[in-house]
Short mmCIF file of C-alpha atoms in Angstrom, two decimals:
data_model
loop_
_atom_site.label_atom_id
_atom_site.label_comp_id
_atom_site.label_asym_id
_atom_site.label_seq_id
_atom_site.Cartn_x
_atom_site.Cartn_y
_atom_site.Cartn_z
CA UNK A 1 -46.37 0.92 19.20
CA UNK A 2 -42.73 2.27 19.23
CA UNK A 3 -41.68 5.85 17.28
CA UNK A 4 -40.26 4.99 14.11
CA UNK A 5 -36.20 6.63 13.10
CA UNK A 6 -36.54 9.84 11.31
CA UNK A 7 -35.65 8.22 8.10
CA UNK A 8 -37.78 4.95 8.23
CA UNK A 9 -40.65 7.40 9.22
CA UNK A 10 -39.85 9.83 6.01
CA UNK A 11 -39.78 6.63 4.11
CA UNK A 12 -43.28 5.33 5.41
CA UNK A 13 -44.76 8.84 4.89
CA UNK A 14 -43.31 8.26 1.05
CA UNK A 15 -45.57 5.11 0.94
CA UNK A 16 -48.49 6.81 1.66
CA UNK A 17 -48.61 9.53 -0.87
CA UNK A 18 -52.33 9.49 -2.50
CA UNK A 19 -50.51 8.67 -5.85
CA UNK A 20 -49.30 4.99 -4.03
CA UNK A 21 -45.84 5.27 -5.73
CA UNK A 22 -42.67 4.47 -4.35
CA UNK A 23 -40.44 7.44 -5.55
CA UNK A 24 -38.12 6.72 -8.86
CA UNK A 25 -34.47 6.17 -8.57
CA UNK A 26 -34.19 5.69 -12.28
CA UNK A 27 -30.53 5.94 -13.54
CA UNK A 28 -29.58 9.82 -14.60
CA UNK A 29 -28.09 10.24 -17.60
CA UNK A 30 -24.57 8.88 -17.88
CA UNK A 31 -22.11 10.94 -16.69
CA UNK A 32 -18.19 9.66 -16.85
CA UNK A 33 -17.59 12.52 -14.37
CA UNK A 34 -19.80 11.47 -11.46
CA UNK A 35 -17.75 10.92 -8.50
CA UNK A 36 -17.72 7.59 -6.77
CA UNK A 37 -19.16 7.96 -3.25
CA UNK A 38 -17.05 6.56 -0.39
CA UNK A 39 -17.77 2.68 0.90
CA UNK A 40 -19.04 2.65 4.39
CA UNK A 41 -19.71 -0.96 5.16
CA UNK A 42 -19.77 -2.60 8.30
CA UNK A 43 -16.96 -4.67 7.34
CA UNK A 44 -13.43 -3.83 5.78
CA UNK A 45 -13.64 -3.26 2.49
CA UNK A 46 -11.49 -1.06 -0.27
CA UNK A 47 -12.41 1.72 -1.88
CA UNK A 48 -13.22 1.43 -5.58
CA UNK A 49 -12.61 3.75 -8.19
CA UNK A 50 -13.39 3.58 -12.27
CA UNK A 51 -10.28 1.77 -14.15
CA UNK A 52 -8.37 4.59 -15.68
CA UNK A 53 -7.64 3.51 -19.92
CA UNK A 54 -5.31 5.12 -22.24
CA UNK A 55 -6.17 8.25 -24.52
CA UNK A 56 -7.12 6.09 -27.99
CA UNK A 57 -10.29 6.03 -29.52
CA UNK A 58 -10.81 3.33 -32.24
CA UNK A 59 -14.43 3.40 -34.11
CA UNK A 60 -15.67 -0.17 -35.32
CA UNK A 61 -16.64 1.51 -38.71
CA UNK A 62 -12.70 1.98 -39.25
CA UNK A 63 -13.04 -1.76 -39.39
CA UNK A 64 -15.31 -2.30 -41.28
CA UNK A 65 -18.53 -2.56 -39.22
CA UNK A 66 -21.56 -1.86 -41.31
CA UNK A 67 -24.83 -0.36 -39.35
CA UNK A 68 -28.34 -1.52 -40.03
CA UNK A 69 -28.54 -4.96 -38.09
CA UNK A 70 -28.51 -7.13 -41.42
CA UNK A 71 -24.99 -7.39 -41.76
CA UNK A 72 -22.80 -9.18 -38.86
CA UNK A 73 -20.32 -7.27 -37.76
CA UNK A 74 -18.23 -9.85 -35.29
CA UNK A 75 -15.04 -9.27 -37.31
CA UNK A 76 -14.68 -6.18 -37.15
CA UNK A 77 -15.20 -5.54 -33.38
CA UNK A 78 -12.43 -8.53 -33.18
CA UNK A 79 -10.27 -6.03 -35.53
CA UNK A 80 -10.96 -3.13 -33.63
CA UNK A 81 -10.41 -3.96 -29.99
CA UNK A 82 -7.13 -6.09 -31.13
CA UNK A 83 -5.86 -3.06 -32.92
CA UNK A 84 -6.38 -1.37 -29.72
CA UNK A 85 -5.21 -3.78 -27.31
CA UNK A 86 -1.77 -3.91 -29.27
CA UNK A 87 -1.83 -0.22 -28.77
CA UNK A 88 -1.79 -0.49 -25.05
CA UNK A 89 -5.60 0.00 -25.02
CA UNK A 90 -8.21 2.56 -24.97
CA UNK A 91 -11.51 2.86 -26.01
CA UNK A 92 -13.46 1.33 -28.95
CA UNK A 93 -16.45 3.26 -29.94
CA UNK A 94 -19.72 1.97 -31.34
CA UNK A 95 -21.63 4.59 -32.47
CA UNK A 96 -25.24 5.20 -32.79
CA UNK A 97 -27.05 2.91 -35.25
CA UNK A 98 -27.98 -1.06 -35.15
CA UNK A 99 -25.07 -3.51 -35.01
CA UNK A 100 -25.56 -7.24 -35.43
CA UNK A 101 -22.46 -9.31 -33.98
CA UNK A 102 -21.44 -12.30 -32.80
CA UNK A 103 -19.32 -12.51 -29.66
CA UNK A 104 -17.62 -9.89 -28.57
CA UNK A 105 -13.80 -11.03 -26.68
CA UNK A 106 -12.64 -7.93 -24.49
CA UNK A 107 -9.19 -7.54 -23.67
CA UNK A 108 -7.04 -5.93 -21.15
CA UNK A 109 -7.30 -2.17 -21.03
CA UNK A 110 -10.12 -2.36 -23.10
CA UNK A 111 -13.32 0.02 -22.72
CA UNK A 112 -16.43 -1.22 -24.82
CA UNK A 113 -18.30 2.57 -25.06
CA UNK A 114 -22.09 2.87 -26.07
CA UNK A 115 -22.75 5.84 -27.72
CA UNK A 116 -25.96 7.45 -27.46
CA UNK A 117 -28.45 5.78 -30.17
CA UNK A 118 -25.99 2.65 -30.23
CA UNK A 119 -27.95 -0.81 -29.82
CA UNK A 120 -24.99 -3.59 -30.24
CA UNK A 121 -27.97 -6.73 -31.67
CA UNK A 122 -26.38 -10.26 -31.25
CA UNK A 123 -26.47 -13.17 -33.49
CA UNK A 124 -29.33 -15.76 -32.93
CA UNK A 125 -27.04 -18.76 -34.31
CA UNK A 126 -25.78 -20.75 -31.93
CA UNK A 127 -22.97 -21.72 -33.99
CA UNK A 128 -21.62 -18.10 -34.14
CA UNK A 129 -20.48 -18.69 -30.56
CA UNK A 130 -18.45 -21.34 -30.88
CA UNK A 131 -15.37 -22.77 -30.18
CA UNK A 132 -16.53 -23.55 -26.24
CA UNK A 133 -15.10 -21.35 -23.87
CA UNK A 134 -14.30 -21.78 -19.84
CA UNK A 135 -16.93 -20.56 -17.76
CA UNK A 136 -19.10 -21.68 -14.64
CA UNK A 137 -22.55 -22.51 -15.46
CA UNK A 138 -25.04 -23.15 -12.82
CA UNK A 139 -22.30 -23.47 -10.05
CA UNK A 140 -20.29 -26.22 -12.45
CA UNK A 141 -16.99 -25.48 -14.17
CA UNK A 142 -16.83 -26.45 -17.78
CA UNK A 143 -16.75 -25.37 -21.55
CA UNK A 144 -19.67 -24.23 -23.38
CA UNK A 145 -20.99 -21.61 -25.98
CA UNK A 146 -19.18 -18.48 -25.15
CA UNK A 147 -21.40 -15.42 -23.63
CA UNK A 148 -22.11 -12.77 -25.87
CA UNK A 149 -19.39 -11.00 -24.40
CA UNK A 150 -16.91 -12.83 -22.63
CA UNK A 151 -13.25 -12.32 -21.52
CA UNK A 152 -11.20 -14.21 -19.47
CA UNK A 153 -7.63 -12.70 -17.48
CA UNK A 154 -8.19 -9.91 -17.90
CA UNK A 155 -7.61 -6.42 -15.83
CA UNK A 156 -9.07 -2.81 -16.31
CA UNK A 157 -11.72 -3.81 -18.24
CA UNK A 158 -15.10 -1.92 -19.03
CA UNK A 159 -18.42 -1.43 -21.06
CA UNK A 160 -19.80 1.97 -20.76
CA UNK A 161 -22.11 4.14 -22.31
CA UNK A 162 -25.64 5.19 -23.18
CA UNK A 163 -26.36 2.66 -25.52
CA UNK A 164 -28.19 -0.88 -25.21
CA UNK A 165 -27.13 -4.20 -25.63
CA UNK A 166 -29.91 -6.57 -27.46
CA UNK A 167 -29.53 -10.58 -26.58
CA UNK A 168 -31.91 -11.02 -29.48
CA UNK A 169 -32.21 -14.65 -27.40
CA UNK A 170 -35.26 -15.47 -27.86
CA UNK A 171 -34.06 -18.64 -29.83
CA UNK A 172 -32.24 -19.72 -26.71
CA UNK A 173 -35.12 -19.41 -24.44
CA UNK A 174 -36.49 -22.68 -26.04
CA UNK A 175 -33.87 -24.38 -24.60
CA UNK A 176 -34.66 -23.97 -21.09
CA UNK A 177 -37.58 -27.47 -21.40
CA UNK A 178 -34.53 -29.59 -22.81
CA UNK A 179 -31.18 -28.08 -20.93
CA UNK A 180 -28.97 -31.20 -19.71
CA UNK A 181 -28.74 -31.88 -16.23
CA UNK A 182 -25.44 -33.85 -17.06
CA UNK A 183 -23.01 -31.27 -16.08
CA UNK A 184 -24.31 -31.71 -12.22
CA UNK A 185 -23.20 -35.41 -12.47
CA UNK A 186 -19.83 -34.11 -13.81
CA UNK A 187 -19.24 -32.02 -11.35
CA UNK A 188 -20.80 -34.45 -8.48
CA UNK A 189 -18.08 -36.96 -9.65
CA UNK A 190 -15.31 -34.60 -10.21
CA UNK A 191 -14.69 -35.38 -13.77
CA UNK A 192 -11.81 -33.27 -15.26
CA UNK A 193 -12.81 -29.71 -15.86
CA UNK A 194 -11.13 -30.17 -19.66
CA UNK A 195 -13.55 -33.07 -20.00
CA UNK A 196 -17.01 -31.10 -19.45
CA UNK A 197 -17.26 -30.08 -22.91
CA UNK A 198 -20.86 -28.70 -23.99
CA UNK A 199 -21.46 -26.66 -27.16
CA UNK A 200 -24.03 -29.16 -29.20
CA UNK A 201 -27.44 -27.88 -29.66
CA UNK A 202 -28.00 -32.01 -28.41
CA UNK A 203 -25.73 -31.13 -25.08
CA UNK A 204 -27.73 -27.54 -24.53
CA UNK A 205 -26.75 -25.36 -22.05
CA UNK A 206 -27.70 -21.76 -22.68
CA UNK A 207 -24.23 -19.48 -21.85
CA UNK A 208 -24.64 -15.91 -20.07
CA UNK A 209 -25.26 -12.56 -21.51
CA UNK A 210 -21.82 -11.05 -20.44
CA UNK A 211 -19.39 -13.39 -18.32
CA UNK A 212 -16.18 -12.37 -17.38
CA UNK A 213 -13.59 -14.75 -15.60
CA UNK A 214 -10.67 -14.06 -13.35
CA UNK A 215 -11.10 -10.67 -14.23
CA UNK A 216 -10.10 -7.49 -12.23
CA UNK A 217 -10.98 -3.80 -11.85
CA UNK A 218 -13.96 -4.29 -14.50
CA UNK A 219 -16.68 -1.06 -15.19
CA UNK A 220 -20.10 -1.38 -16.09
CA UNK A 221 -21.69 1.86 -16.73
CA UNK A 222 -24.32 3.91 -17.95
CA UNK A 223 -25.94 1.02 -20.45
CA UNK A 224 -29.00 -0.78 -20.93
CA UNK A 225 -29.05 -4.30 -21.57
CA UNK A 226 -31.69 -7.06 -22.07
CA UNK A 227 -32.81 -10.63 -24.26
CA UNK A 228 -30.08 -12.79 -22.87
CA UNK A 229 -29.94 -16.02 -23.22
CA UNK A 230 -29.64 -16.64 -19.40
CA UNK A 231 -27.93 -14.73 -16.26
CA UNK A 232 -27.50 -11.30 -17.96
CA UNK A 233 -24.70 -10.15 -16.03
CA UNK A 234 -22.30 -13.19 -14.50
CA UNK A 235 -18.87 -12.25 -13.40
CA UNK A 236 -16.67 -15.21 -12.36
CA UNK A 237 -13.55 -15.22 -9.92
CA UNK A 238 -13.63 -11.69 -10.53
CA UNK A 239 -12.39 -8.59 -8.34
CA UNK A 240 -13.09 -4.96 -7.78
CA UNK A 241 -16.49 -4.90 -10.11
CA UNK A 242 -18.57 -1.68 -10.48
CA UNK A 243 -21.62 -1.68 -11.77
CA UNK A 244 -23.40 1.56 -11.67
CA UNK A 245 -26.45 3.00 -13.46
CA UNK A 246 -26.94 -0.12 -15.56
CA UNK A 247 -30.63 -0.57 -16.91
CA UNK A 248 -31.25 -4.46 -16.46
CA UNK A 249 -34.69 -4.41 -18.49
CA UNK A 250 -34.89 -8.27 -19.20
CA UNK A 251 -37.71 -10.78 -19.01
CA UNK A 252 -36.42 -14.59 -20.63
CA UNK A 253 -36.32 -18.16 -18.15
CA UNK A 254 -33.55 -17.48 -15.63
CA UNK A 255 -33.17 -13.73 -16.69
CA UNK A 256 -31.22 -13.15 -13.62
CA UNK A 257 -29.75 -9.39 -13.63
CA UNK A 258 -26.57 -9.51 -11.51
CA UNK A 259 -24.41 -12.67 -10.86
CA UNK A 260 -21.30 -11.91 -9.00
CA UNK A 261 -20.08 -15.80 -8.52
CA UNK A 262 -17.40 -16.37 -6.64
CA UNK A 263 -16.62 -12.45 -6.98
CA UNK A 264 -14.63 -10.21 -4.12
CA UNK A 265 -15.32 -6.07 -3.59
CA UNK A 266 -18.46 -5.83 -5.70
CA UNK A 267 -20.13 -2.22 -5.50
CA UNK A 268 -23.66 -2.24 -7.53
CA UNK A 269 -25.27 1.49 -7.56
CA UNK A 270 -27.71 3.00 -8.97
CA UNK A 271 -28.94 0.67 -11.00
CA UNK A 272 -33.04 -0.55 -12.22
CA UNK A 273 -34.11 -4.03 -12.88
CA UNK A 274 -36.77 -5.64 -14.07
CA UNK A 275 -35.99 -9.43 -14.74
CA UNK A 276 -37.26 -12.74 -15.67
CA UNK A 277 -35.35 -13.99 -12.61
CA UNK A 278 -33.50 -12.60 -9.36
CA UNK A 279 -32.48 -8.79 -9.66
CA UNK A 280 -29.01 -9.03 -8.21
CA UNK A 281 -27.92 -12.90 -6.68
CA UNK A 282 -24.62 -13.91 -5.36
CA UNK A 283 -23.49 -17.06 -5.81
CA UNK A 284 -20.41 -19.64 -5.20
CA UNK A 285 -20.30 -22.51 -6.93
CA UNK A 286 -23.25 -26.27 -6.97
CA UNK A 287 -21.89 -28.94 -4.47
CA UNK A 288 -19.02 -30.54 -4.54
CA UNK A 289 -17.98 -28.48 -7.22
CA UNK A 290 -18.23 -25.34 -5.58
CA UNK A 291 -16.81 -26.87 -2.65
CA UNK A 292 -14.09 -27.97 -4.49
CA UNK A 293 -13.18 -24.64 -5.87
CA UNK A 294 -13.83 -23.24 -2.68
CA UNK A 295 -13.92 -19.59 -3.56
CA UNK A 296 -16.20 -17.11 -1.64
CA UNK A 297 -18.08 -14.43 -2.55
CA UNK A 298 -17.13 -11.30 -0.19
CA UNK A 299 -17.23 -7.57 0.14
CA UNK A 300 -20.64 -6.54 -1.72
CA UNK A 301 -22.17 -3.47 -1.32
CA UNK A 302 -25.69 -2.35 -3.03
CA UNK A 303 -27.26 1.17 -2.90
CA UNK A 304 -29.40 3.26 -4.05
CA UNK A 305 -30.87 0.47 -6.80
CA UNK A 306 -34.46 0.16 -7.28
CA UNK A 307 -36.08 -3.16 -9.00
CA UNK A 308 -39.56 -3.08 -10.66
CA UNK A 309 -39.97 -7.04 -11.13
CA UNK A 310 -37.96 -9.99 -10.52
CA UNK A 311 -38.04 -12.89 -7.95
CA UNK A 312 -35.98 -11.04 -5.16
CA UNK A 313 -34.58 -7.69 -4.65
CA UNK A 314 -30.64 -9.27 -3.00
CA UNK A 315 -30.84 -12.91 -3.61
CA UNK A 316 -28.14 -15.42 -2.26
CA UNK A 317 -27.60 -18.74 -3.83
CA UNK A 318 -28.92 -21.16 -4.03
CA UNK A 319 -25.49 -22.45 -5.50
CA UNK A 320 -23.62 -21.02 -2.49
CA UNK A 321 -21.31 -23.85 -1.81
CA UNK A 322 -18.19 -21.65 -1.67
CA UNK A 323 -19.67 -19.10 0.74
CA UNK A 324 -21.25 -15.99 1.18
CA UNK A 325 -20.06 -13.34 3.56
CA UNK A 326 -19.85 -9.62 3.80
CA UNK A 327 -22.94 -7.95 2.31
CA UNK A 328 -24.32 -4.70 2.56
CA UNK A 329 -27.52 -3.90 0.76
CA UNK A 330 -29.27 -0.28 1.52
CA UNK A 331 -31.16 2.54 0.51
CA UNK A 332 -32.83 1.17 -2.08
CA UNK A 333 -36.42 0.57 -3.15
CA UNK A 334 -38.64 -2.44 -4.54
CA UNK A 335 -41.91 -2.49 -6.99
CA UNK A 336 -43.92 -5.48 -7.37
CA UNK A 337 -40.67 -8.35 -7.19
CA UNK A 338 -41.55 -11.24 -5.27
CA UNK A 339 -38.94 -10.19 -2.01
CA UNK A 340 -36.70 -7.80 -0.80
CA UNK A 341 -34.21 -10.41 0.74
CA UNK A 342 -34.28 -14.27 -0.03
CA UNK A 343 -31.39 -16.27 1.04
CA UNK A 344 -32.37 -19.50 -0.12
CA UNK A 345 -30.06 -23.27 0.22
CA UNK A 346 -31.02 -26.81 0.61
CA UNK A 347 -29.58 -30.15 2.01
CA UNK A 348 -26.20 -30.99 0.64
CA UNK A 349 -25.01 -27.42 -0.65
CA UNK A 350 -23.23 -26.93 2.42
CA UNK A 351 -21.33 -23.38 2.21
CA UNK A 352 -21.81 -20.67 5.04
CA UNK A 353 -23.76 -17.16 4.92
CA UNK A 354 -22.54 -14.84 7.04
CA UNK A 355 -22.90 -11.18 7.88
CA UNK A 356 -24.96 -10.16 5.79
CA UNK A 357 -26.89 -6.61 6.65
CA UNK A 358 -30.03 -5.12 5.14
CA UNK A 359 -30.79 -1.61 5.81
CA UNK A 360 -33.06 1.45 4.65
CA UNK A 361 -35.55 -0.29 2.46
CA UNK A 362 -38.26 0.38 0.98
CA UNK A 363 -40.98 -1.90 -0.62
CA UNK A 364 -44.43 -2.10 -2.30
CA UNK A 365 -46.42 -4.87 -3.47
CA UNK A 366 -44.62 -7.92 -3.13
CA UNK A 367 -45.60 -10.74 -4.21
CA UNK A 368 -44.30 -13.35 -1.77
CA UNK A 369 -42.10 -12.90 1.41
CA UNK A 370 -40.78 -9.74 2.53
CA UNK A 371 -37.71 -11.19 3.72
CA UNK A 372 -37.29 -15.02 3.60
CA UNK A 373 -34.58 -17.62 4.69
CA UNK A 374 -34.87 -20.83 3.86
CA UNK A 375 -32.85 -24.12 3.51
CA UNK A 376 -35.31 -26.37 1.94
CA UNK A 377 -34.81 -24.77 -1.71
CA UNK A 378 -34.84 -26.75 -4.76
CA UNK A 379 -34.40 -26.81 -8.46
CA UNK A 380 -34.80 -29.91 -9.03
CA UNK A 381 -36.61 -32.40 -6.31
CA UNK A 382 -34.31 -35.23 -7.68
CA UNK A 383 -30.90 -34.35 -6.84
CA UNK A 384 -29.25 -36.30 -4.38
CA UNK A 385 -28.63 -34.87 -1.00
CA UNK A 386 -25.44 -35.94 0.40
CA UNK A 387 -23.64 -34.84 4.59
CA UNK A 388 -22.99 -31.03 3.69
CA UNK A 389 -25.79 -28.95 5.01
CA UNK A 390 -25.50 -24.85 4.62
CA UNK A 391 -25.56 -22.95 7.09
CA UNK A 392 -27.01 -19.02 7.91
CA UNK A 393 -25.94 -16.96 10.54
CA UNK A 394 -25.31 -13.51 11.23
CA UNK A 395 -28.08 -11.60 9.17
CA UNK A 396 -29.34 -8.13 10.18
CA UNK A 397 -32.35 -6.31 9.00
CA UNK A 398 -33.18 -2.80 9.96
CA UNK A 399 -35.42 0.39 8.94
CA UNK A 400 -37.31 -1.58 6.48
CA UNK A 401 -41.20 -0.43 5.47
CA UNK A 402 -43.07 -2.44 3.25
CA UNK A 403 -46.59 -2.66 2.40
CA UNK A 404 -48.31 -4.79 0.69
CA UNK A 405 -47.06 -9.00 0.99
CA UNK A 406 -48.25 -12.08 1.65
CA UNK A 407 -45.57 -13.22 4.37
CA UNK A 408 -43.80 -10.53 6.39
CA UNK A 409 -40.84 -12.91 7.50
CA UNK A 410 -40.15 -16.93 6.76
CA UNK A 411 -37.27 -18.70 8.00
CA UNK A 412 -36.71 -21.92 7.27
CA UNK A 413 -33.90 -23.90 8.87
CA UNK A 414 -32.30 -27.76 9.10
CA UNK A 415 -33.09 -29.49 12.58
CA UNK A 416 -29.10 -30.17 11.55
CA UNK A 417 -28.58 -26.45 11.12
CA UNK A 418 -30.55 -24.01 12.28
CA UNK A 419 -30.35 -20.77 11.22
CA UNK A 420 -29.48 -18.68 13.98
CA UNK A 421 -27.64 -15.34 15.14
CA UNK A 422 -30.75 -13.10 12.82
CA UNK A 423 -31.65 -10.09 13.76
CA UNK A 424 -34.68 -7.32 13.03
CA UNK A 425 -34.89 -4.01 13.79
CA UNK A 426 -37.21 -1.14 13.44
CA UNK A 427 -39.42 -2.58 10.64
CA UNK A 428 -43.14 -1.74 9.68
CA UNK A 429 -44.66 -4.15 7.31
CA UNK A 430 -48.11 -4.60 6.51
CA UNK A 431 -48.65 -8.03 5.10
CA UNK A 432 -51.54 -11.06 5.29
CA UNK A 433 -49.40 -13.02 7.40
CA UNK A 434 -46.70 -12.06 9.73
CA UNK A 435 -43.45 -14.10 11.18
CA UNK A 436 -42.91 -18.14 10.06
CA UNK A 437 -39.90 -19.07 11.35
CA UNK A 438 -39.20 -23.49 12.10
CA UNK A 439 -35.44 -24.74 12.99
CA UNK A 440 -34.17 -21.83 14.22
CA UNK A 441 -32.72 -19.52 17.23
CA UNK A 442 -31.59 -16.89 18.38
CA UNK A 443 -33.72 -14.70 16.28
CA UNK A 444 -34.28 -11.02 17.85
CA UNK A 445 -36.99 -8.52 16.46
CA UNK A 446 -36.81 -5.06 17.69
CA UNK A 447 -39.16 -2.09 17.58
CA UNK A 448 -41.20 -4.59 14.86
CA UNK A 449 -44.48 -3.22 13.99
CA UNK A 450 -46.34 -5.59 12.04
CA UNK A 451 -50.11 -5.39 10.60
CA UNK A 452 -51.82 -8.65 9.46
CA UNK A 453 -55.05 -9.67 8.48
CA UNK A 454 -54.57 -13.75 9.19
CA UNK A 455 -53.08 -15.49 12.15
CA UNK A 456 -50.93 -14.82 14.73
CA UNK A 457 -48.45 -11.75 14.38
CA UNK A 458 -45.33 -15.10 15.30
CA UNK A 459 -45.55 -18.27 14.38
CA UNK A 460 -42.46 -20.06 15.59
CA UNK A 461 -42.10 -24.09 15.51
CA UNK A 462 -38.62 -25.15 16.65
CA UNK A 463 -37.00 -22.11 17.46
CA UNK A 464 -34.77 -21.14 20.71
CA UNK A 465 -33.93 -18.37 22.07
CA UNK A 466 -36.48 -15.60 20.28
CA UNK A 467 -37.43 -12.51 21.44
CA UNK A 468 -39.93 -9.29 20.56
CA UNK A 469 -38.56 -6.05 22.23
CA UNK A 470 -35.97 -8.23 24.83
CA UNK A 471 -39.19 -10.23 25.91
CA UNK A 472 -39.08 -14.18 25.07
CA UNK A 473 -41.02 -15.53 22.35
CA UNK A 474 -42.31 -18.80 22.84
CA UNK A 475 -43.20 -21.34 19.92
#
């Protein structure tokens, strides 16, 4: 056994309180005042600061909006942000009560604000979100229902606040059993973008919670937000995001939390979730669509976020055709979701995930891998696999504890493309099983201290060039 960092060892001795909690890192109350820590990634990255908006205030109720949740109220948060954006923006208060809408359309300079008691409850009729808009679905490009809130070229954007946004999606969710696979053969045979039409409750595809394209310097803060229809939060081409102390609380079919696609300089903080789906993913685009866009998603930094359910903690892909590169997740902490870190692909994505580091983690009762790689992922066992295959390289794990899991480790490479260049460093995980890697090398673990109950502490089948503590490991 090896002496553990100061912190990792703190962290561990956190673990074992008699109580068997992890400690909270709920959100504190919302406070526009709260500086924004510096960035210190191990890559270059700018710093990011809050968008700064004019001095107007325009309430909905000056509009017209009528509290209560009976009556909808999509017209007059149309009225009041256009009044405002002709203004040369500012914000547009909704204040406390029940509001039912439709979609809500930001605008440039526009900041959405929550008051305390505020719940903004969307329309359940499909129709209400009609004309189709642009937006990526699933890694595809094309036009469908618009997201509850939606905006598209736009700059200095923001939703803030105490309050909560309600999906009220439920009627979506029935969708999921019936949801057309035809925009994959679209994309797959590069039909014109203006062509992929959707919109028909026969051509279903169910559109995000809040999706904003080509967007830039864009604030999420202080709100809670649940009941979308799908992802919950799905920026698109979009750069210099912050999303901090946001209260994902969400638990529909493919409730992911977090969606940066194709997104650069991305700084998530502070934030809970507890989702039907992945807590935060990053994606970049299905196939040959994403490869034809080609757009990566870079400079991502998480900290100090804690996740109560979900299917992974970080998640990348597994529509990653565009790329993945530049991630830092750390200090955060992880109840009861199925992994910390899952970088998942398959055959045919192609794309590359790079440099990507993991560090000062905790975790407690997982309910699959601790971390796990893997490139035979799929949605659906039927797509066609054509020559691209991903690749993963450059991944570092360090000062992780976890206890409680039934795999410490999986990787799972291509005998095309291994995954390679991975490292692990002062971990302690207690788990059933410990380290499955196949189609892989250079893997290092350092200063690993692993406790198992079945099989060997490494199982390796395939792999080159691994080592425990600069000693080989053989397969």
């Amino acid at each position: 056994m090896h002496s553990l960092p100061g912190r990792l060892a703190a962290r561990l001795a956190l673990l074992a309180l008699a109580t068997g909690l992890l400690p909270a890192l709920a959100p504190a109350a919302y406070d526009p005042s709260e500086m924004i820590a510096p960035i210190a990634a191990p890559f270059s990255m700018p710093s990011l600061q809050r968008p700064a908006f004019p001095d107007r205030v325009v309430n909905i109720v000056d509009h017209g909006a009528k509290p209560g949740g009976e009556v909808k109220n999509t017209a007059a948060f149309a009225a009041a942000i256009q009044a405002l954006a002709e203004a040369g923006g500012g914000r547009v208060l909704v204040p406390s009560g029940v509001w039912l809408t439709g979609p809500i359309h930001l605008r440039s300079y526009i900041d959405l604000h929550l008051a305390e008691g505020a719940v903004v409850k969307f329309s359940d009729v499909m129709e209400d979100y009609l004309p189709p808009v642009f937006v990526r679905s699933g890694g595809i490009e094309l036009y469908n229902y618009s997201p509850l809130i939606y905006a598209r070229d736009c700059e200095n954007i923001a939703i803030t606040g105490p309050g909560r946004l309600d999906g009220n999606a439920a009627a979506w969710w029935d969708w999921k059993s019936r949801e057309t696979r035809q925009s994959f053969a679209m994309g797959a045979t590069n039909l014109p973008v203006e062509k992929r039409v959707f919109g028909t409750r026969e051509a279903a595809i169910r559109p995000s919670f809040i999706g904003l394209v080509e967007c830039k310097n864009i604030l999420l803060e202080g709100f809670t937000i649940g009941g979308g229809p799908n992802w919950t939060i799905h920026p698109i081409y979009s750069e210099n995001i912050i999303v901090r102390r946001v209260n994902v609380d969400t638990d529909g079919p493919n409730n992911d939390g977090l969606d940066p696609d194709s997104c650069r300089n991305v700084l998530i903080e502070y934030c809970t979730f507890s989702t039907g789906d992945d807590c935060v993913v990053l994606k970049s685009g299905y196939d040959q669509d994403g490869r034809r866009v080609g757009r990566p998603t870079e400079n991502v930094v998480m900290r100090h976020c804690t996740s109560k359910r979900g299917h992974g903690g970080l998640v990348i892909g597994s529509e990653m055709s565009g790329s993945v590169r530049n991630v830092f997740m750390h200090d955060c902490d992880f109840t009861g979701t199925d992994r910390v870190l899952r970088i998942k692909s398959r055959p045919g994505r192609g794309g590359v995930v790079e440099k990507i580091w993991v560090r000062d983690v905790t975790a407690r009762d997982l309910q699959r891998e601790v971390v796990i790689l893997n490139m035979d992922y799929s949605s659906d066992p039927n797509a066609p696999v054509d020559n691209f295959p991903p690749t993963f390289r450059e991944i570092h794990v360090s000062r992780v504890a976890a206890v409680g899991a039934p795999v410490a480790i999986r990787i799972t490479g291509l005998k095309d493309s291994p995954i390679r260049d991975i490292t692990f460093e002062d971990m302690t995980i207690s788990s059933t099983r410990g380290v499955i890697a196949s189609d892989a090398k250079n893997l290092t673990f350092k200063n690993i201290n692993l406790t198992i109950t079945k099989g060997p502490r490494f199982e390796l089948t395939e792999v080159t060039n691994a080592s425990l503590d600069q000693a080989p490991l053989n397969n």
